[in-house]
PDB file of C-alpha atoms in Angstrom:
ATOM      1  CA  UNK A   1      -3.104  27.344   1.665  1.00  0.00           C
ATOM      2  CA  UNK A   2      -0.476  25.099   2.945  1.00  0.00           C
ATOM      3  CA  UNK A   3      -2.299  22.656   6.014  1.00  0.00           C
ATOM      4  CA  UNK A   4      -0.267  22.970   9.421  1.00  0.00           C
ATOM      5  CA  UNK A   5       0.970  18.847   9.910  1.00  0.00           C
ATOM      6  CA  UNK A   6      -1.549  18.861  12.866  1.00  0.00           C
ATOM      7  CA  UNK A   7      -4.459  19.621   9.929  1.00  0.00           C
ATOM      8  CA  UNK A   8      -2.537  17.103   7.857  1.00  0.00           C
ATOM      9  CA  UNK A   9      -2.630  14.421  10.483  1.00  0.00           C
ATOM     10  CA  UNK A  10      -6.502  15.086  11.232  1.00  0.00           C
ATOM     11  CA  UNK A  11      -7.089  13.448   7.553  1.00  0.00           C
ATOM     12  CA  UNK A  12      -6.046  10.182   9.128  1.00  0.00           C
ATOM     13  CA  UNK A  13      -8.175  10.445  12.251  1.00  0.00           C
ATOM     14  CA  UNK A  14     -11.109   8.776  11.313  1.00  0.00           C
ATOM     15  CA  UNK A  15      -9.742   5.629   9.115  1.00  0.00           C
ATOM     16  CA  UNK A  16     -11.832   2.589   8.404  1.00  0.00           C
ATOM     17  CA  UNK A  17      -9.203   0.323   9.327  1.00  0.00           C
ATOM     18  CA  UNK A  18      -7.041   1.312  12.636  1.00  0.00           C
ATOM     19  CA  UNK A  19      -3.396   1.742  12.190  1.00  0.00           C
ATOM     20  CA  UNK A  20      -0.503   3.309  13.826  1.00  0.00           C
ATOM     21  CA  UNK A  21      -1.113   6.783  11.869  1.00  0.00           C
ATOM     22  CA  UNK A  22      -5.024   6.825  12.864  1.00  0.00           C
ATOM     23  CA  UNK A  23      -4.451   6.108  16.407  1.00  0.00           C
ATOM     24  CA  UNK A  24      -1.516   8.696  16.648  1.00  0.00           C
ATOM     25  CA  UNK A  25      -4.107  11.244  14.800  1.00  0.00           C
ATOM     26  CA  UNK A  26      -6.465  10.241  17.513  1.00  0.00           C
ATOM     27  CA  UNK A  27      -4.250  10.532  20.465  1.00  0.00           C
ATOM     28  CA  UNK A  28      -3.164  14.074  19.102  1.00  0.00           C
ATOM     29  CA  UNK A  29      -6.669  15.218  18.563  1.00  0.00           C
ATOM     30  CA  UNK A  30      -7.152  14.646  21.994  1.00  0.00           C
ATOM     31  CA  UNK A  31      -3.942  15.992  23.543  1.00  0.00           C
ATOM     32  CA  UNK A  32      -4.892  19.699  24.054  1.00  0.00           C
ATOM     33  CA  UNK A  33      -1.083  20.860  24.352  1.00  0.00           C
ATOM     34  CA  UNK A  34      -0.027  19.410  20.887  1.00  0.00           C
ATOM     35  CA  UNK A  35       1.683  22.374  18.967  1.00  0.00           C
ATOM     36  CA  UNK A  36      -1.482  22.784  16.243  1.00  0.00           C
ATOM     37  CA  UNK A  37       0.027  25.487  14.276  1.00  0.00           C
ATOM     38  CA  UNK A  38       3.712  24.425  14.182  1.00  0.00           C
ATOM     39  CA  UNK A  39       5.235  23.061  11.100  1.00  0.00           C
ATOM     40  CA  UNK A  40       8.204  22.807  12.758  1.00  0.00           C
ATOM     41  CA  UNK A  41       9.955  19.401  12.648  1.00  0.00           C
ATOM     42  CA  UNK A  42      11.931  19.605  15.485  1.00  0.00           C
ATOM     43  CA  UNK A  43       9.105  21.461  17.606  1.00  0.00           C
ATOM     44  CA  UNK A  44       6.706  18.844  16.951  1.00  0.00           C
ATOM     45  CA  UNK A  45       9.099  15.780  17.525  1.00  0.00           C
ATOM     46  CA  UNK A  46      10.420  17.180  20.653  1.00  0.00           C
ATOM     47  CA  UNK A  47       7.077  17.670  22.079  1.00  0.00           C
ATOM     48  CA  UNK A  48       5.929  13.854  20.875  1.00  0.00           C
ATOM     49  CA  UNK A  49       9.048  12.493  22.714  1.00  0.00           C
ATOM     50  CA  UNK A  50       9.514  14.477  25.532  1.00  0.00           C
ATOM     51  CA  UNK A  51       5.430  15.276  26.641  1.00  0.00           C
ATOM     52  CA  UNK A  52       3.420  12.426  25.572  1.00  0.00           C
ATOM     53  CA  UNK A  53       3.004   8.493  26.375  1.00  0.00           C
ATOM     54  CA  UNK A  54       0.707   7.631  23.480  1.00  0.00           C
ATOM     55  CA  UNK A  55       3.610   7.070  20.884  1.00  0.00           C
ATOM     56  CA  UNK A  56       5.577   3.914  21.264  1.00  0.00           C
ATOM     57  CA  UNK A  57       7.776   4.906  18.201  1.00  0.00           C
ATOM     58  CA  UNK A  58       9.204   8.248  16.576  1.00  0.00           C
ATOM     59  CA  UNK A  59       9.178   6.263  13.523  1.00  0.00           C
ATOM     60  CA  UNK A  60       5.625   6.647  12.793  1.00  0.00           C
ATOM     61  CA  UNK A  61       5.963  10.189  13.372  1.00  0.00           C
ATOM     62  CA  UNK A  62       8.916  10.236  11.011  1.00  0.00           C
ATOM     63  CA  UNK A  63       6.738   8.372   8.448  1.00  0.00           C
ATOM     64  CA  UNK A  64       3.907  10.804   8.328  1.00  0.00           C
ATOM     65  CA  UNK A  65       5.884  13.669   8.278  1.00  0.00           C
ATOM     66  CA  UNK A  66       7.430  12.347   4.911  1.00  0.00           C
ATOM     67  CA  UNK A  67       4.275  12.060   3.686  1.00  0.00           C
ATOM     68  CA  UNK A  68       3.276  15.532   5.048  1.00  0.00           C
ATOM     69  CA  UNK A  69       6.584  17.072   3.173  1.00  0.00           C
ATOM     70  CA  UNK A  70       5.928  15.407  -0.136  1.00  0.00           C
ATOM     71  CA  UNK A  71       2.179  16.220  -0.340  1.00  0.00           C
ATOM     72  CA  UNK A  72       2.857  20.033   0.765  1.00  0.00           C
ATOM     73  CA  UNK A  73       5.477  20.729  -1.619  1.00  0.00           C
ATOM     74  CA  UNK A  74       4.803  23.884  -3.999  1.00  0.00           C
TER      75      UNK A  74
END
């Protein structure tokens, strides 16, 4: 079964060494409005860009999104 982007991102939440990706995961975990069931790039990126203040750069999201796609190829 394929993971949602949210489920994938949560695998980075408790990193031993905090980094931009783990911080994003922690913020998303606390964001009750995040589209948890979505795997649509545009829906998630629009949400992050327009509705949050915890993401300084969408480049971080884009980096994680690319990894998500690579690991979920079937």
